[in-house]
Amino acid sequence: MTSSVYEIIIKKKRGFELAREEIEYIVNGYVSGEIPDYQMSALLMAICFNSLSAEETACLTLAMAHSGDMLDLSPLGFCVDKHSTGGVGDKITLIAAPIAAACGARVPKMSGRGLGHTGGTIDKLESIPEFSTELSYDDFIRIVNETGFAIAGQTANLVPADKKIYALRDCTGTVDSIPLICSSIMSKKLASGANGIVLDVKFGSGAFMKTPEEAEKLAKAMVEVGKLAGRRVSAILTDMNAPHGRAIGNSLEVIEAIQTLKGSGPADLEELSIAVAAEMLCVAGRGSEKKCFKLAEKALKSGMALDTFRRMIELQGGNPRVIDDTSLLPCAAYEEEVLSDKGGVIDEMDCEKLGLLSLELGAGRKTKDDPIDHAAGILMLKTLGDSVAVGEPVAVLYSSRPGIDMRAAADKLRAALTIISNGKNKNVNNILKIIKGIDI
Ligand code: URA
């Protein structure tokens, strides 16, 4: 006989392991409305304090994944997906996906919108005039067949359990639990149907996981769940103590992605994008790490990845001329150069503050129905470890919001930077380690 919700809450509160039937009963009961928010909140809080074992996390993830549509990608053969746990200025998908596709991988990608201080791939792509992220199943498959990749928004019925549980976690202080984050992310990845998954797990001031240790725990939990579900999974731990590249905000990030695909982007962004694309190729069984790295590098340098990106834009209804003329992307009404009030070396960047500032300038939403300004955001002229003189420009802010106080916004940007006078220029190591769930 299945335990009651009350008994299940008490069991977890006392630190005991829940059975698969109990977890399925909770997920199905909560999605159907039979289990009320107050009981689910109590259970989520008990999970925050007493955690879940690897088996419980896998059961929760699978129950959530099966709560709605499971995408059938079998017409495409072996498919590989990538997922970032969320960062600031994170446009890696826009570069790594066309690189992997240009090397022959199949990348049918379902992406999300911005969440909290972090940006979302769908919002970035929608800054391209006429670009559509709402694709029918048939169009999605056709475009991947033709270009190797397509990027669409999540369908309405993809993991309804996560939509409901995430909204509850957001307002009950239960977001920061590794098994809950793991099941939220991996349920969506499993339901999206790819056979291989590369997880970009970020740590640092702009990430949900603030320390490398927490990020590693999350990465290992996600790789384990992926393995138990029969998928080929790898996780890359990446540093989010500085934005990736220099641009934060939708059209600014598309421009930077195009520059990187043309070979003239920031070095850190190019390095990370090649590493993620190479890992996607490894997971897709294209050979050794060294070979996949060389393939990815060649696809970028030869312009093949840029051509793949151009074709994908065209097939998704967007104007492919943005590749050659980025002035076709939206432009902000106001611009403010931010001058440094200190001299020295940038020793720390509070990326969460930078993400929130970009959101305030109009690049993100405070509530889910807020419209966004695709041209708004921040272009950093200096980054972590750079020297800066008093009065030197460190960033440019962009916004079209009527009445926006750009000077106050400039003060907020300065407050996000720690500049020390006796600091040394430092090299930032973007990739901490790769955790493989497969033998390559
Ligand atoms: N991203 C998600 O999709 N879920 C979480 O719980 C955290 C980040």
Tab-separated table of C-alpha atoms and ligand atoms in Angstrom:
chain	number	residue	atom	x	y	z
A	1	MET	CA	0.000	0.000	0.000
A	2	THR	CA	1.326	3.484	-0.860
A	3	SER	CA	2.109	5.713	2.125
A	4	SER	CA	0.090	8.907	2.557
A	5	VAL	CA	1.643	12.250	1.630
A	6	TYR	CA	1.827	12.998	5.361
A	7	GLU	CA	3.817	9.788	6.014
A	8	ILE	CA	6.143	10.527	3.081
A	9	ILE	CA	6.899	14.021	4.426
A	10	ILE	CA	7.654	12.619	7.900
A	11	LYS	CA	9.850	9.873	6.387
A	12	LYS	CA	11.978	12.412	4.516
A	13	LYS	CA	12.018	14.785	7.511
A	14	ARG	CA	13.580	11.926	9.541
A	15	GLY	CA	16.192	11.347	6.836
A	16	PHE	CA	14.921	8.005	5.438
A	17	GLU	CA	15.087	7.016	1.790
A	18	LEU	CA	11.855	7.207	-0.231
A	19	ALA	CA	10.741	4.332	-2.470
A	20	ARG	CA	10.237	4.776	-6.225
A	21	GLU	CA	6.427	4.332	-5.833
A	22	GLU	CA	6.337	7.050	-3.178
A	23	ILE	CA	8.256	9.501	-5.388
A	24	GLU	CA	6.029	8.730	-8.405
A	25	TYR	CA	2.919	9.134	-6.248
A	26	ILE	CA	4.133	12.585	-5.099
A	27	VAL	CA	5.037	13.824	-8.603
A	28	ASN	CA	1.829	12.551	-10.246
A	29	GLY	CA	-0.337	13.751	-7.344
A	30	TYR	CA	1.208	17.212	-7.397
A	31	VAL	CA	0.848	17.610	-11.178
A	32	SER	CA	-2.811	16.477	-11.065
A	33	GLY	CA	-3.587	18.935	-8.245
A	34	GLU	CA	-4.466	16.175	-5.754
A	35	ILE	CA	-1.494	17.107	-3.523
A	36	PRO	CA	-1.700	20.732	-2.365
A	37	ASP	CA	1.139	23.279	-2.461
A	38	TYR	CA	1.534	23.298	1.343
A	39	GLN	CA	2.325	19.567	1.503
A	40	MET	CA	4.649	19.735	-1.518
A	41	SER	CA	6.441	22.740	0.059
A	42	ALA	CA	6.984	20.790	3.285
A	43	LEU	CA	8.445	17.855	1.365
A	44	LEU	CA	10.710	20.133	-0.724
A	45	MET	CA	12.029	21.746	2.473
A	46	ALA	CA	12.665	18.283	3.987
A	47	ILE	CA	14.619	17.413	0.796
A	48	CYS	CA	16.632	20.645	1.147
A	49	PHE	CA	17.672	19.609	4.663
A	50	ASN	CA	18.070	15.833	4.230
A	51	SER	CA	18.900	15.590	0.508
A	52	LEU	CA	18.143	12.606	-1.769
A	53	SER	CA	20.263	9.557	-2.574
A	54	ALA	CA	21.431	8.945	-6.168
A	55	GLU	CA	18.577	6.406	-6.617
A	56	GLU	CA	15.939	8.778	-5.213
A	57	THR	CA	17.252	11.604	-7.449
A	58	ALA	CA	17.079	9.341	-10.510
A	59	CYS	CA	13.498	8.245	-9.613
A	60	LEU	CA	12.418	11.867	-9.108
A	61	THR	CA	14.015	12.918	-12.415
A	62	LEU	CA	12.362	10.103	-14.380
A	63	ALA	CA	8.946	10.671	-12.777
A	64	MET	CA	9.211	14.370	-13.650
A	65	ALA	CA	10.441	13.688	-17.213
A	66	HIS	CA	7.453	11.381	-17.845
A	67	SER	CA	4.915	13.916	-16.510
A	68	GLY	CA	4.420	15.340	-20.037
A	69	ASP	CA	5.564	14.925	-23.656
A	70	MET	CA	8.690	12.864	-24.354
A	71	LEU	CA	10.127	14.103	-27.655
A	72	ASP	CA	10.816	11.363	-30.202
A	73	LEU	CA	14.045	12.207	-32.024
A	74	SER	CA	14.509	8.739	-33.525
A	75	PRO	CA	14.036	10.038	-37.127
A	76	LEU	CA	17.356	11.902	-36.640
A	77	GLY	CA	19.527	9.015	-35.402
A	78	PHE	CA	22.017	9.803	-32.610
A	79	CYS	CA	21.405	13.345	-31.320
A	80	VAL	CA	23.466	15.439	-28.929
A	81	ASP	CA	22.269	18.299	-26.745
A	82	LYS	CA	24.088	20.809	-24.551
A	83	HIS	CA	22.852	22.575	-21.473
A	84	SER	CA	24.208	25.384	-19.349
A	85	THR	CA	23.222	25.700	-15.707
A	86	GLY	CA	22.907	29.436	-16.370
A	87	GLY	CA	25.340	32.312	-16.540
A	88	VAL	CA	25.887	35.941	-17.503
A	89	GLY	CA	26.860	36.710	-21.090
A	90	ASP	CA	26.558	32.996	-21.826
A	91	LYS	CA	26.144	32.732	-25.601
A	92	ILE	CA	28.096	29.456	-25.911
A	93	THR	CA	25.118	27.592	-27.474
A	94	LEU	CA	25.061	30.057	-30.387
A	95	ILE	CA	28.672	29.168	-31.194
A	96	ALA	CA	29.154	25.563	-30.018
A	97	ALA	CA	25.947	24.184	-31.612
A	98	PRO	CA	26.794	25.343	-35.181
A	99	ILE	CA	30.397	24.150	-34.727
A	100	ALA	CA	29.242	20.666	-33.670
A	101	ALA	CA	26.607	20.609	-36.452
A	102	ALA	CA	29.206	21.673	-39.055
A	103	CYS	CA	31.253	18.631	-37.968
A	104	GLY	CA	28.318	16.316	-38.677
A	105	ALA	CA	26.656	16.066	-35.247
A	106	ARG	CA	22.861	16.297	-34.964
A	107	VAL	CA	21.888	19.005	-32.483
A	108	PRO	CA	18.127	19.418	-31.998
A	109	LYS	CA	18.168	21.964	-29.203
A	110	MET	CA	15.306	23.005	-26.952
A	111	SER	CA	16.224	26.132	-25.045
A	112	GLY	CA	14.707	28.342	-22.400
A	113	ARG	CA	14.218	32.029	-21.712
A	114	GLY	CA	16.119	34.082	-19.127
A	115	LEU	CA	15.857	32.928	-15.512
A	116	GLY	CA	16.639	35.346	-12.648
A	117	HIS	CA	19.850	37.240	-13.420
A	118	THR	CA	20.836	34.807	-16.208
A	119	GLY	CA	19.989	35.158	-19.897
A	120	GLY	CA	18.238	32.588	-22.114
A	121	THR	CA	19.107	31.419	-25.635
A	122	ILE	CA	15.542	31.883	-26.932
A	123	ASP	CA	15.502	35.579	-25.926
A	124	LYS	CA	18.875	36.088	-27.627
A	125	LEU	CA	17.770	34.476	-30.908
A	126	GLU	CA	14.506	36.414	-30.952
A	127	SER	CA	16.538	39.612	-31.377
A	128	ILE	CA	17.103	38.459	-34.996
A	129	PRO	CA	14.328	40.012	-37.131
A	130	GLU	CA	11.580	37.488	-38.035
A	131	PHE	CA	13.396	34.578	-36.367
A	132	SER	CA	10.951	31.960	-35.068
A	133	THR	CA	11.641	29.729	-32.073
A	134	GLU	CA	8.156	28.195	-32.186
A	135	LEU	CA	8.674	25.279	-34.549
A	136	SER	CA	6.321	22.413	-35.270
A	137	TYR	CA	7.767	18.941	-34.649
A	138	ASP	CA	8.019	18.338	-38.412
A	139	ASP	CA	9.848	21.632	-39.064
A	140	PHE	CA	12.198	20.981	-36.145
A	141	ILE	CA	13.181	17.581	-37.578
A	142	ARG	CA	13.397	18.942	-41.165
A	143	ILE	CA	15.716	21.824	-40.158
A	144	VAL	CA	18.016	19.533	-38.145
A	145	ASN	CA	18.118	17.157	-41.114
A	146	GLU	CA	19.130	20.001	-43.384
A	147	THR	CA	21.615	22.006	-41.247
A	148	GLY	CA	22.508	19.684	-38.384
A	149	PHE	CA	20.914	21.936	-35.791
A	150	ALA	CA	17.794	23.844	-34.838
A	151	ILE	CA	16.920	25.802	-31.709
A	152	ALA	CA	13.327	25.881	-30.498
A	153	GLY	CA	11.519	26.921	-27.330
A	154	GLN	CA	10.287	24.199	-25.010
A	155	THR	CA	6.846	22.873	-25.908
A	156	ALA	CA	4.024	23.762	-23.505
A	157	ASN	CA	3.697	20.203	-22.241
A	158	LEU	CA	7.412	19.472	-21.724
A	159	VAL	CA	7.864	18.412	-18.081
A	160	PRO	CA	4.794	20.084	-16.539
A	161	ALA	CA	6.007	18.702	-13.171
A	162	ASP	CA	9.071	20.944	-13.358
A	163	LYS	CA	7.035	24.020	-14.307
A	164	LYS	CA	4.870	23.534	-11.206
A	165	ILE	CA	7.610	22.444	-8.800
A	166	TYR	CA	10.044	25.154	-9.987
A	167	ALA	CA	7.441	27.902	-9.431
A	168	LEU	CA	6.838	26.546	-5.915
A	169	ARG	CA	10.573	26.281	-5.148
A	170	ASP	CA	11.048	29.844	-6.339
A	171	CYS	CA	8.706	31.200	-3.661
A	172	THR	CA	9.458	28.782	-0.796
A	173	GLY	CA	13.249	29.199	-0.581
A	174	THR	CA	13.880	25.681	-1.913
A	175	VAL	CA	15.794	26.392	-5.129
A	176	ASP	CA	19.304	25.746	-3.824
A	177	SER	CA	19.200	21.980	-3.347
A	178	ILE	CA	21.496	19.875	-5.533
A	179	PRO	CA	19.045	16.938	-6.053
A	180	LEU	CA	16.216	19.381	-6.837
A	181	ILE	CA	18.310	21.368	-9.336
A	182	CYS	CA	19.581	18.108	-10.838
A	183	SER	CA	16.075	16.661	-11.311
A	184	SER	CA	14.763	19.972	-12.690
A	185	ILE	CA	17.486	20.210	-15.350
A	186	MET	CA	17.836	16.523	-16.187
A	187	SER	CA	14.065	15.880	-16.439
A	188	LYS	CA	13.924	18.513	-19.214
A	189	LYS	CA	17.008	17.065	-20.935
A	190	LEU	CA	15.652	13.502	-20.811
A	191	ALA	CA	12.222	14.585	-22.102
A	192	SER	CA	13.910	16.553	-24.919
A	193	GLY	CA	15.041	13.221	-26.298
A	194	ALA	CA	18.785	13.552	-27.080
A	195	ASN	CA	20.950	10.441	-26.717
A	196	GLY	CA	24.017	12.458	-25.676
A	197	ILE	CA	24.141	15.464	-23.355
A	198	VAL	CA	26.975	17.890	-22.547
A	199	LEU	CA	26.363	19.835	-19.362
A	200	ASP	CA	28.110	23.163	-18.870
A	201	VAL	CA	28.048	23.485	-15.083
A	202	LYS	CA	29.039	26.946	-13.961
A	203	PHE	CA	30.430	28.155	-10.673
A	204	GLY	CA	31.251	31.635	-9.411
A	205	SER	CA	29.677	35.030	-8.831
A	206	GLY	CA	27.347	34.819	-11.847
A	207	ALA	CA	26.288	31.186	-11.384
A	208	PHE	CA	23.648	29.500	-9.223
A	209	MET	CA	26.486	27.408	-7.710
A	210	LYS	CA	28.908	29.831	-6.086
A	211	THR	CA	31.830	27.436	-5.445
A	212	PRO	CA	33.629	24.862	-7.633
A	213	GLU	CA	32.892	22.216	-4.963
A	214	GLU	CA	29.108	22.768	-5.183
A	215	ALA	CA	29.278	22.818	-9.001
A	216	GLU	CA	31.197	19.531	-9.003
A	217	LYS	CA	28.619	17.883	-6.735
A	218	LEU	CA	25.827	19.040	-9.056
A	219	ALA	CA	27.768	17.900	-12.140
A	220	LYS	CA	28.379	14.441	-10.675
A	221	ALA	CA	24.708	14.094	-9.672
A	222	MET	CA	23.547	15.035	-13.198
A	223	VAL	CA	26.046	12.741	-14.922
A	224	GLU	CA	24.938	9.873	-12.648
A	225	VAL	CA	21.237	10.414	-13.418
A	226	GLY	CA	21.998	10.623	-17.151
A	227	LYS	CA	23.927	7.330	-16.984
A	228	LEU	CA	21.124	5.602	-15.052
A	229	ALA	CA	18.707	6.787	-17.758
A	230	GLY	CA	20.943	5.263	-20.457
A	231	ARG	CA	22.253	8.520	-21.959
A	232	ARG	CA	25.848	9.430	-22.812
A	233	VAL	CA	26.644	12.419	-20.593
A	234	SER	CA	29.642	14.635	-19.877
A	235	ALA	CA	29.899	17.724	-17.666
A	236	ILE	CA	32.322	20.626	-18.049
A	237	LEU	CA	32.930	22.798	-14.996
A	238	THR	CA	33.334	26.410	-16.139
A	239	ASP	CA	34.217	29.618	-14.335
A	240	MET	CA	31.487	32.268	-14.150
A	241	ASN	CA	33.420	34.821	-12.099
A	242	ALA	CA	33.530	36.951	-15.268
A	243	PRO	CA	30.990	37.097	-18.121
A	244	HIS	CA	31.864	34.852	-21.076
A	245	GLY	CA	33.188	37.305	-23.676
A	246	ARG	CA	32.309	40.976	-23.246
A	247	ALA	CA	28.622	41.256	-24.178
A	248	ILE	CA	25.644	40.857	-21.823
A	249	GLY	CA	22.169	41.270	-23.358
A	250	ASN	CA	20.364	39.700	-26.270
A	251	SER	CA	21.331	41.393	-29.556
A	252	LEU	CA	24.754	42.351	-28.124
A	253	GLU	CA	25.385	38.653	-27.486
A	254	VAL	CA	24.210	37.624	-30.959
A	255	ILE	CA	26.686	40.144	-32.438
A	256	GLU	CA	29.495	38.729	-30.272
A	257	ALA	CA	28.569	35.154	-31.257
A	258	ILE	CA	28.722	36.124	-34.950
A	259	GLN	CA	32.121	37.805	-34.426
A	260	THR	CA	33.376	34.645	-32.706
A	261	LEU	CA	32.108	32.442	-35.544
A	262	LYS	CA	34.015	34.790	-37.892
A	263	GLY	CA	37.183	34.198	-35.825
A	264	SER	CA	37.328	37.701	-34.333
A	265	GLY	CA	35.603	37.150	-30.975
A	266	PRO	CA	37.116	37.315	-27.476
A	267	ALA	CA	39.680	34.562	-26.834
A	268	ASP	CA	37.941	33.194	-23.715
A	269	LEU	CA	34.652	32.795	-25.573
A	270	GLU	CA	36.290	31.067	-28.524
A	271	GLU	CA	38.183	28.705	-26.200
A	272	LEU	CA	35.062	27.738	-24.226
A	273	SER	CA	32.887	27.316	-27.306
A	274	ILE	CA	35.440	25.037	-28.982
A	275	ALA	CA	35.776	22.997	-25.776
A	276	VAL	CA	31.998	22.539	-25.465
A	277	ALA	CA	31.629	21.681	-29.183
A	278	ALA	CA	34.533	19.202	-28.937
A	279	GLU	CA	32.884	17.524	-25.940
A	280	MET	CA	29.612	17.306	-27.889
A	281	LEU	CA	31.504	15.531	-30.675
A	282	CYS	CA	33.147	13.155	-28.142
A	283	VAL	CA	29.750	12.301	-26.671
A	284	ALA	CA	28.445	11.746	-30.231
A	285	GLY	CA	31.221	9.179	-30.733
A	286	ARG	CA	33.315	11.162	-33.237
A	287	GLY	CA	36.648	10.041	-31.773
A	288	SER	CA	39.193	10.950	-29.134
A	289	GLU	CA	39.168	14.226	-27.253
A	290	LYS	CA	42.165	15.419	-29.286
A	291	LYS	CA	40.540	14.534	-32.604
A	292	CYS	CA	37.218	16.177	-31.663
A	293	PHE	CA	39.025	19.317	-30.541
A	294	LYS	CA	40.810	19.542	-33.910
A	295	LEU	CA	37.539	18.968	-35.803
A	296	ALA	CA	35.794	21.721	-33.798
A	297	GLU	CA	38.669	24.149	-34.274
A	298	LYS	CA	38.713	23.516	-38.019
A	299	ALA	CA	34.947	24.034	-38.360
A	300	LEU	CA	35.288	27.417	-36.671
A	301	LYS	CA	38.421	28.605	-38.501
A	302	SER	CA	37.210	27.488	-41.945
A	303	GLY	CA	33.929	29.437	-41.655
A	304	MET	CA	31.878	26.219	-41.923
A	305	ALA	CA	30.264	26.862	-38.529
A	306	LEU	CA	29.368	30.416	-39.580
A	307	ASP	CA	27.704	29.092	-42.770
A	308	THR	CA	25.772	26.553	-40.681
A	309	PHE	CA	24.559	29.326	-38.354
A	310	ARG	CA	23.511	31.485	-41.346
A	311	ARG	CA	21.533	28.612	-42.887
A	312	MET	CA	19.811	27.804	-39.571
A	313	ILE	CA	18.726	31.472	-39.220
A	314	GLU	CA	17.283	31.381	-42.735
A	315	LEU	CA	15.421	28.091	-42.189
A	316	GLN	CA	13.949	29.388	-38.915
A	317	GLY	CA	12.524	32.401	-40.769
A	318	GLY	CA	15.137	34.968	-39.674
A	319	ASN	CA	17.026	37.409	-41.865
A	320	PRO	CA	20.396	35.723	-42.631
A	321	ARG	CA	21.869	39.070	-43.734
A	322	VAL	CA	22.430	39.874	-40.009
A	323	ILE	CA	25.594	37.774	-40.326
A	324	ASP	CA	27.151	40.330	-42.699
A	325	ASP	CA	25.367	43.405	-41.393
A	326	THR	CA	24.775	43.342	-37.628
A	327	SER	CA	23.215	46.846	-37.812
A	328	LEU	CA	20.057	44.948	-38.875
A	329	LEU	CA	19.738	43.859	-35.230
A	330	PRO	CA	17.855	46.132	-32.808
A	331	CYS	CA	19.707	49.236	-31.574
A	332	ALA	CA	19.174	50.911	-28.186
A	333	ALA	CA	17.878	54.492	-27.848
A	334	TYR	CA	20.319	55.425	-25.052
A	335	GLU	CA	23.981	54.679	-24.556
A	336	GLU	CA	26.215	55.542	-21.577
A	337	GLU	CA	29.948	55.051	-21.309
A	338	VAL	CA	30.993	54.053	-17.776
A	339	LEU	CA	34.304	55.534	-16.606
A	340	SER	CA	36.348	53.961	-13.844
A	341	ASP	CA	36.592	55.947	-10.605
A	342	LYS	CA	39.646	53.921	-9.523
A	343	GLY	CA	42.955	52.840	-11.000
A	344	GLY	CA	44.439	49.352	-10.656
A	345	VAL	CA	43.506	45.835	-11.684
A	346	ILE	CA	39.983	44.370	-11.786
A	347	ASP	CA	40.280	41.767	-9.051
A	348	GLU	CA	36.627	40.676	-8.794
A	349	MET	CA	33.449	41.067	-10.812
A	350	ASP	CA	30.055	40.486	-9.232
A	351	CYS	CA	28.463	38.848	-12.279
A	352	GLU	CA	25.113	38.408	-10.563
A	353	LYS	CA	24.980	42.202	-10.105
A	354	LEU	CA	25.957	42.663	-13.774
A	355	GLY	CA	23.185	40.255	-14.831
A	356	LEU	CA	20.644	42.100	-12.672
A	357	LEU	CA	21.785	45.451	-14.086
A	358	SER	CA	21.347	44.159	-17.629
A	359	LEU	CA	17.840	43.006	-16.649
A	360	GLU	CA	17.099	46.482	-15.223
A	361	LEU	CA	18.284	48.092	-18.475
A	362	GLY	CA	15.560	46.024	-20.182
A	363	ALA	CA	17.344	42.834	-21.318
A	364	GLY	CA	15.381	40.485	-19.034
A	365	ARG	CA	12.056	40.092	-17.269
A	366	LYS	CA	11.029	40.733	-13.684
A	367	THR	CA	7.778	38.810	-14.194
A	368	LYS	CA	7.232	36.136	-16.813
A	369	ASP	CA	5.000	38.325	-19.007
A	370	ASP	CA	7.242	41.426	-19.087
A	371	PRO	CA	8.273	42.443	-22.618
A	372	ILE	CA	12.029	42.592	-23.179
A	373	ASP	CA	14.215	45.100	-24.967
A	374	HIS	CA	16.417	43.017	-27.246
A	375	ALA	CA	18.932	45.852	-27.695
A	376	ALA	CA	19.466	46.494	-23.967
A	377	GLY	CA	22.518	45.313	-22.072
A	378	ILE	CA	26.134	45.894	-21.212
A	379	LEU	CA	29.311	45.762	-23.275
A	380	MET	CA	32.295	45.304	-20.960
A	381	LEU	CA	35.404	47.055	-22.272
A	382	LYS	CA	37.480	45.621	-19.409
A	383	THR	CA	37.232	42.268	-17.693
A	384	LEU	CA	38.643	40.274	-14.769
A	385	GLY	CA	42.409	40.692	-14.440
A	386	ASP	CA	42.627	43.758	-16.750
A	387	SER	CA	44.439	46.964	-15.749
A	388	VAL	CA	42.402	50.144	-15.692
A	389	ALA	CA	43.269	53.812	-15.141
A	390	VAL	CA	41.122	56.417	-13.361
A	391	GLY	CA	38.716	57.915	-15.921
A	392	GLU	CA	39.217	55.079	-18.418
A	393	PRO	CA	36.026	53.572	-19.935
A	394	VAL	CA	35.228	50.131	-18.445
A	395	ALA	CA	31.844	49.457	-20.072
A	396	VAL	CA	29.040	50.834	-22.234
A	397	LEU	CA	25.414	50.536	-21.121
A	398	TYR	CA	22.520	50.279	-23.598
A	399	SER	CA	18.814	50.803	-22.931
A	400	SER	CA	15.648	52.077	-24.598
A	401	ARG	CA	13.595	52.316	-21.405
A	402	PRO	CA	11.886	55.722	-21.202
A	403	GLY	CA	13.027	57.633	-18.118
A	404	ILE	CA	15.897	55.261	-17.321
A	405	ASP	CA	18.549	56.893	-15.109
A	406	MET	CA	21.740	55.899	-16.985
A	407	ARG	CA	23.989	57.630	-14.434
A	408	ALA	CA	22.535	55.575	-11.588
A	409	ALA	CA	23.003	52.484	-13.785
A	410	ALA	CA	26.671	53.486	-14.334
A	411	ASP	CA	27.131	53.694	-10.528
A	412	LYS	CA	25.718	50.167	-10.222
A	413	LEU	CA	28.155	48.880	-12.817
A	414	ARG	CA	31.107	50.451	-10.972
A	415	ALA	CA	29.821	48.892	-7.716
A	416	ALA	CA	29.965	45.436	-9.339
A	417	LEU	CA	33.734	45.750	-9.931
A	418	THR	CA	36.445	45.399	-7.281
A	419	ILE	CA	39.532	47.278	-8.472
A	420	ILE	CA	42.675	46.985	-6.382
A	421	SER	CA	45.600	49.332	-6.797
A	422	ASN	CA	48.377	46.824	-6.082
A	423	GLY	CA	46.898	43.904	-8.058
A	424	LYS	CA	48.716	41.931	-10.748
A	425	ASN	CA	47.219	41.179	-14.161
A	426	LYS	CA	45.982	37.596	-13.962
A	427	ASN	CA	45.065	34.870	-16.365
A	428	VAL	CA	41.623	33.409	-15.820
A	429	ASN	CA	41.282	29.666	-16.241
A	430	ASN	CA	37.886	29.123	-17.874
A	431	ILE	CA	37.617	25.372	-17.643
A	432	LEU	CA	38.216	23.680	-14.330
A	433	LYS	CA	37.615	20.051	-15.286
A	434	ILE	CA	35.533	17.654	-17.340
A	435	ILE	CA	33.532	14.905	-15.642
A	436	LYS	CA	32.854	12.082	-18.065
A	437	GLY	CA	29.974	9.687	-17.704
A	438	ILE	CA	31.274	7.643	-20.655
A	439	ASP	CA	34.492	5.993	-21.753
A	440	ILE	CA	35.829	7.891	-24.727
B	1	URA	N1	17.848	25.676	-13.970
B	1	URA	C1	16.784	24.836	-13.980
B	1	URA	O1	16.245	24.494	-15.035
B	1	URA	N2	16.352	24.354	-12.796
B	1	URA	C2	16.903	24.678	-11.609
B	1	URA	O2	16.460	24.198	-10.581
B	1	URA	C3	18.006	25.583	-11.608
B	1	URA	C4	18.479	26.059	-12.823
